[in-house]
Amino acid sequence: LPVPLSCSSRTGQSSSRENTNSSQQDNTVCAPKVDIMFMKTHKTASSTFINILLRFGEKHNLKFAFPNSRNDFYYPSYFQRTYVQGYQSGRCFNIMCNHMRFNAPEVAKVLPRDAFYTTILRDPAELFESSFHYFGHAVPLTWWIPGEDKMAKFLRDPKQYFSPGGFSSFYLKNLLFFDFGQDNTLDADDQRVEDSVRVISERFHLVMLMEHFEESLILFKDALYWEMDDILFFKLNSRMKSTVPKLTPELREKALQWNSIDWKLYKHFNLTFWEKVEAYGRKQMEEDVEELRRRNAELVKICIEGGHSVEAGSIHDAAMQPWQPVGEKSIEGYNLNRNVDKAYEELCRKILTPEIQYLTDLGVNLWLTKLWGRLRKIINW
């Protein structure tokens, strides 16, 4: 059965604000768009963005296409519509936002035909460092790398420690391209890479950049006619600064060479991103980013005990504990202000809640993810 254009009760309703974007010549009043496909890439601030989507969807009683039994759509398998919890042919969903290996034809069978497709990219060198740190213990190929600085050793001779068919090896080469459902082992000059970048560009309405997260949110808000309240955020699933090594110029260059497809992908969408910023208006963008930062800073004072994130061992409430990488506890979290104003208590709790706990609150079946979490605690891994 065809998917309805939208199953939201808000369809056709008018927004309470006028579109003030300087790139618009009229003052058209538009209803906020609610049908969204967010292709959640790895280690790109996507957990922060998904919190925005979860809050918006819950607030407006939208229908999420969630995975069944775990927090991703059986990644790294290609997405299939049958992976969606409660999927039935013709049933309508508004938002899809969990990790998947993108499969456009199958996604199109779940979401409305006019859904807004968006995703987020990150500088491939920084992404590789983050991925190597976060997933390295889960990639057996890295276990045999000698020395303390395994990443540096890997980058100086990656072919010695990498096998395309190795377990979870995709985390260590062109991870962005892999997430988009493409072959991450192609040569960067292969015509199939150019073709894939073109197809991705045609499918996604907005490709955001982690390095310009706030500007990305403003573009997203403008494209969907949302309010500034809808995109307030705190950084989630971020590492302690003490655990983030700074890439030397030599290692950065080697990381970009090793992830040359991701670098080509990033450079392409970096250009299109700034074209959108120019169309929006530089001055208007600066003003809106400043407002977003001001609003976030106000919320920090209201919501967060001490006004800053803390290491995992200092988080008081288990419901605020973020998921940690295998073998360590390097991901920071927050403590909710004990004397938070009652008017802000619900917002503060939701905006600080890690992804796994928020999905559980929304009724997602996560028994496999939770089982894996318990096993890790038992074996202290």
XYZ file of C-alpha atoms in Angstrom:
381
model
C 0.000 0.000 0.000
C 1.246 3.545 -0.644
C 2.427 5.507 2.371
C 0.127 8.476 3.150
C 1.558 11.946 2.598
C 1.438 12.472 6.356
C -0.382 10.973 9.315
C 0.206 13.960 11.572
C -2.766 15.750 13.083
C -0.770 18.961 12.574
C -0.841 18.714 8.774
C -2.490 21.774 7.273
C -2.332 23.770 10.508
C -0.619 27.139 10.423
C 2.440 28.044 12.407
C 2.082 30.883 14.882
C 5.049 32.729 13.391
C 5.936 34.337 10.112
C 8.981 33.170 8.174
C 11.517 35.951 8.724
C 14.427 34.427 6.825
C 16.028 37.184 4.799
C 16.202 34.860 1.794
C 12.411 34.853 1.648
C 10.722 37.733 -0.164
C 7.270 37.172 1.297
C 5.861 36.631 4.770
C 4.236 33.284 4.127
C 2.919 31.608 7.268
C 3.759 27.907 7.110
C 2.918 24.871 9.190
C 5.988 23.120 10.634
C 7.088 20.085 8.658
C 6.944 16.900 10.686
C 7.882 14.063 8.295
C 11.628 13.566 8.672
C 14.250 11.005 7.757
C 17.447 11.594 9.734
C 20.229 9.311 8.532
C 22.110 8.907 11.815
C 25.818 8.710 11.068
C 28.405 7.601 13.636
C 30.428 9.951 15.869
C 28.980 13.128 14.344
C 26.965 14.663 17.214
C 24.029 12.637 15.924
C 23.002 11.660 19.470
C 22.583 15.346 20.266
C 20.470 15.842 17.158
C 18.315 12.774 17.779
C 17.410 14.219 21.201
C 16.000 17.252 19.382
C 13.902 15.001 17.141
C 12.679 12.846 20.027
C 11.566 15.893 22.007
C 9.810 17.444 19.009
C 8.081 14.195 18.075
C 6.944 13.498 21.625
C 5.712 17.057 22.069
C 3.580 16.892 18.908
C 2.483 13.263 19.312
C 4.180 12.145 16.095
C 4.698 8.536 15.046
C 8.279 7.260 15.127
C 9.611 4.421 12.996
C 11.707 2.774 15.714
C 13.795 -0.413 15.484
C 12.666 -3.589 17.200
C 14.690 -5.227 20.013
C 17.714 -2.901 19.776
C 18.608 0.756 19.353
C 19.590 0.475 15.668
C 18.099 -1.103 12.556
C 20.348 -4.186 12.763
C 23.378 -2.193 11.682
C 25.592 -2.948 9.717
C 22.983 -4.845 7.704
C 21.201 -2.837 5.023
C 17.977 -1.337 6.322
C 14.798 -3.315 5.654
C 11.318 -1.977 6.354
C 10.516 -5.128 8.340
C 13.098 -3.982 10.941
C 10.642 -1.252 12.032
C 8.748 -2.002 15.219
C 5.060 -2.458 14.383
C 5.558 -2.053 10.635
C 2.605 -2.894 8.387
C 2.179 -2.123 4.719
C 0.590 1.300 4.299
C 1.040 2.298 7.934
C 2.254 5.857 8.345
C 5.270 7.035 10.311
C 6.517 10.606 10.694
C 10.100 10.324 11.898
C 12.919 7.820 11.416
C 16.180 8.621 13.219
C 18.070 5.549 14.498
C 21.350 4.157 13.197
C 21.046 2.182 9.975
C 22.960 1.312 6.862
C 20.998 3.425 4.423
C 18.812 1.672 1.865
C 16.791 4.314 0.009
C 14.120 2.083 -1.616
C 13.274 0.412 1.704
C 13.216 3.702 3.624
C 10.828 5.143 1.038
C 8.344 2.364 1.817
C 8.097 3.500 5.439
C 7.988 7.308 5.306
C 5.694 9.739 3.463
C 6.774 10.615 -0.071
C 7.439 14.245 0.840
C 9.519 13.473 3.947
C 12.501 15.751 4.577
C 15.799 13.840 4.341
C 18.740 15.109 6.379
C 21.997 13.819 7.833
C 25.223 15.118 9.352
C 28.894 14.752 8.370
C 32.154 15.350 10.218
C 35.715 16.096 9.183
C 36.939 12.586 8.216
C 40.260 12.843 10.066
C 38.548 13.772 13.333
C 35.864 11.183 12.673
C 38.468 8.463 12.180
C 40.182 9.356 15.458
C 36.862 9.282 17.321
C 35.754 6.040 15.687
C 39.108 4.353 16.330
C 38.866 5.318 19.989
C 35.184 4.415 20.451
C 34.985 1.210 18.413
C 38.607 0.069 18.431
C 38.135 -2.509 21.195
C 35.300 -4.071 19.167
C 37.473 -4.488 16.052
C 39.697 -7.582 16.505
C 42.118 -6.329 13.845
C 43.284 -3.628 16.262
C 44.046 -6.037 19.083
C 47.360 -7.061 17.534
C 48.706 -3.557 16.937
C 51.826 -3.172 19.119
C 52.679 -0.161 21.258
C 50.686 2.372 23.259
C 49.629 4.645 20.393
C 47.743 2.089 18.316
C 46.065 4.658 16.073
C 49.366 6.223 15.012
C 50.795 2.767 14.339
C 47.710 1.877 12.274
C 47.790 5.060 10.169
C 51.466 4.698 9.314
C 50.768 1.322 7.720
C 46.990 0.718 7.628
C 47.039 -2.117 5.102
C 49.045 -4.223 7.538
C 46.230 -4.049 10.108
C 43.139 -3.784 7.930
C 41.112 -6.399 6.054
C 37.930 -5.415 4.165
C 36.203 -8.566 5.396
C 37.406 -8.301 8.994
C 34.855 -8.213 11.809
C 33.594 -4.619 12.253
C 36.434 -3.342 10.062
C 34.055 -0.882 8.385
C 34.414 1.355 11.464
C 38.001 2.064 10.438
C 37.700 3.103 6.781
C 35.338 5.592 5.094
C 32.696 5.089 7.780
C 30.453 7.856 6.435
C 30.342 6.336 2.963
C 29.607 2.937 4.500
C 26.723 4.366 6.557
C 25.213 5.700 3.331
C 25.062 2.094 2.104
C 28.051 2.360 -0.228
C 31.215 0.304 -0.739
C 33.766 1.875 1.596
C 36.712 0.003 0.046
C 36.493 1.564 -3.431
C 39.283 3.715 -4.779
C 38.403 7.395 -4.379
C 38.843 7.944 -8.135
C 36.388 5.182 -9.014
C 33.473 6.542 -11.061
C 31.085 4.743 -8.712
C 32.158 7.120 -5.933
C 31.211 10.169 -8.014
C 27.905 8.533 -8.923
C 27.155 7.765 -5.276
C 27.917 11.321 -4.150
C 25.532 12.606 -6.821
C 22.764 10.209 -5.719
C 23.229 11.190 -2.060
C 23.101 14.864 -3.028
C 19.839 14.320 -4.910
C 18.223 12.337 -2.094
C 19.097 14.493 0.941
C 17.589 17.950 1.263
C 20.077 19.112 3.897
C 23.483 17.699 4.794
C 24.638 19.270 8.056
C 28.202 19.623 9.364
C 29.237 18.768 12.908
C 31.904 21.503 12.876
C 29.134 24.039 12.281
C 26.435 22.404 14.345
C 24.590 25.561 15.344
C 24.514 26.916 11.789
C 23.252 23.499 10.705
C 20.408 23.654 13.214
C 19.405 27.103 11.996
C 19.245 25.848 8.397
C 17.252 22.821 9.562
C 14.844 24.997 11.555
C 14.339 27.321 8.609
C 13.736 24.501 6.124
C 11.091 22.889 8.347
C 9.501 26.084 9.723
C 10.316 25.129 13.316
C 10.741 27.477 16.282
C 13.976 28.310 18.122
C 12.576 26.467 21.158
C 12.535 23.273 19.091
C 16.303 23.190 18.485
C 17.693 23.980 21.948
C 20.286 21.362 22.911
C 23.047 20.147 25.195
C 25.949 18.083 23.883
C 25.247 14.393 24.471
C 27.521 11.357 24.169
C 30.690 13.477 24.135
C 34.106 12.347 25.376
C 36.095 13.830 28.218
C 38.563 16.287 26.709
C 41.426 14.539 28.501
C 40.797 11.403 26.424
C 40.798 13.191 23.049
C 44.298 13.252 21.519
C 45.130 16.059 19.109
C 46.001 14.792 15.646
C 49.425 15.872 14.446
C 49.578 17.345 10.915
C 51.245 14.113 9.782
C 48.555 11.844 11.227
C 45.770 14.111 10.005
C 47.105 13.872 6.455
C 47.404 10.100 6.720
C 43.874 9.833 8.137
C 42.493 11.836 5.207
C 44.411 9.704 2.704
C 43.116 6.513 4.320
C 39.562 7.873 4.347
C 39.817 9.531 0.944
C 36.220 8.746 -0.081
C 34.842 10.328 3.075
C 37.095 13.325 2.424
C 35.662 13.682 -1.083
C 32.141 13.352 0.334
C 32.830 15.939 3.035
C 34.365 18.485 0.644
C 31.379 18.190 -1.699
C 28.818 18.842 1.022
C 30.947 21.497 2.680
C 30.497 23.518 -0.512
C 26.739 22.949 -0.680
C 26.428 23.785 3.027
C 27.960 27.238 2.649
C 25.894 27.869 -0.453
C 22.826 27.360 1.747
C 24.260 29.696 4.383
C 24.824 32.366 1.726
C 21.256 31.943 0.494
C 20.014 32.244 4.071
C 22.063 35.384 4.652
C 25.352 35.617 6.586
C 24.212 38.437 8.834
C 20.919 36.726 9.639
C 22.804 33.487 10.343
C 25.170 35.227 12.773
C 22.246 36.787 14.635
C 20.328 33.515 14.845
C 23.366 31.523 16.005
C 23.999 34.129 18.696
C 20.391 33.835 19.847
C 20.610 30.030 19.926
C 23.794 30.191 21.998
C 22.231 32.683 24.389
C 19.140 30.523 24.857
C 21.254 27.412 25.417
C 23.419 29.239 27.974
C 20.305 30.284 29.881
C 19.108 26.686 29.902
C 22.465 25.456 31.206
C 22.059 27.644 34.299
C 18.526 26.366 34.822
C 19.060 22.646 34.183
C 22.610 21.516 34.908
C 24.123 21.109 38.331
C 27.387 23.027 38.363
C 26.743 24.272 34.832
C 28.937 21.655 33.148
C 29.202 17.987 32.204
C 30.842 15.443 34.532
C 32.599 12.103 34.105
C 30.519 8.941 34.291
C 31.492 8.127 37.888
C 30.135 11.466 39.098
C 26.649 11.100 37.608
C 24.142 10.611 40.461
C 21.103 9.338 38.552
C 21.411 6.035 36.675
C 18.820 7.331 34.208
C 21.368 9.953 33.131
C 24.250 7.504 32.573
C 25.379 7.502 28.906
C 26.287 4.332 27.031
C 30.048 3.783 27.225
C 32.503 2.367 24.660
C 33.768 -1.172 25.264
C 36.442 -1.340 27.940
C 36.251 2.154 29.428
C 34.124 5.015 30.724
C 35.160 8.051 28.722
C 31.725 9.469 27.821
C 30.549 12.367 29.947
C 27.039 13.099 31.185
C 25.129 15.533 33.374
C 23.509 15.899 36.757
C 20.086 17.514 36.788
C 19.952 20.632 38.933
C 18.349 19.585 42.212
C 16.511 22.873 42.617
C 15.344 23.188 39.028
C 12.335 25.443 38.494
C 9.187 23.305 38.209
C 8.280 25.086 34.969
C 11.489 23.748 33.385
C 11.800 20.375 35.103
C 10.309 18.259 32.294
C 12.297 20.014 29.554
C 15.525 19.792 31.557
C 15.113 16.089 32.198
C 14.327 15.287 28.573
C 17.107 17.413 27.100
C 19.634 15.689 29.415
C 18.389 12.127 28.948
C 20.773 9.855 26.962
C 19.470 8.148 23.857
C 19.002 4.616 25.235
C 16.970 5.825 28.212
C 14.888 8.188 26.079
C 14.047 5.409 23.621
C 12.999 3.227 26.556
C 10.761 6.012 27.876
C 9.098 6.162 24.449
C 8.317 2.440 24.559
C 10.993 1.111 22.205
C 11.743 -2.606 22.631
C 15.485 -2.695 23.435
C 15.859 -6.147 24.951
C 18.944 -7.063 22.858
C 20.704 -3.794 23.629
C 19.933 -4.121 27.339
C 21.047 -7.768 27.390
C 24.371 -6.764 25.843
C 24.696 -4.026 28.465
C 24.153 -6.512 31.307
C 26.679 -8.967 29.827
C 29.271 -6.209 29.618
C 28.751 -5.402 33.288
C 29.108 -9.057 34.263
C 32.420 -9.470 32.404
C 33.486 -5.901 33.317
C 34.003 -4.977 29.656
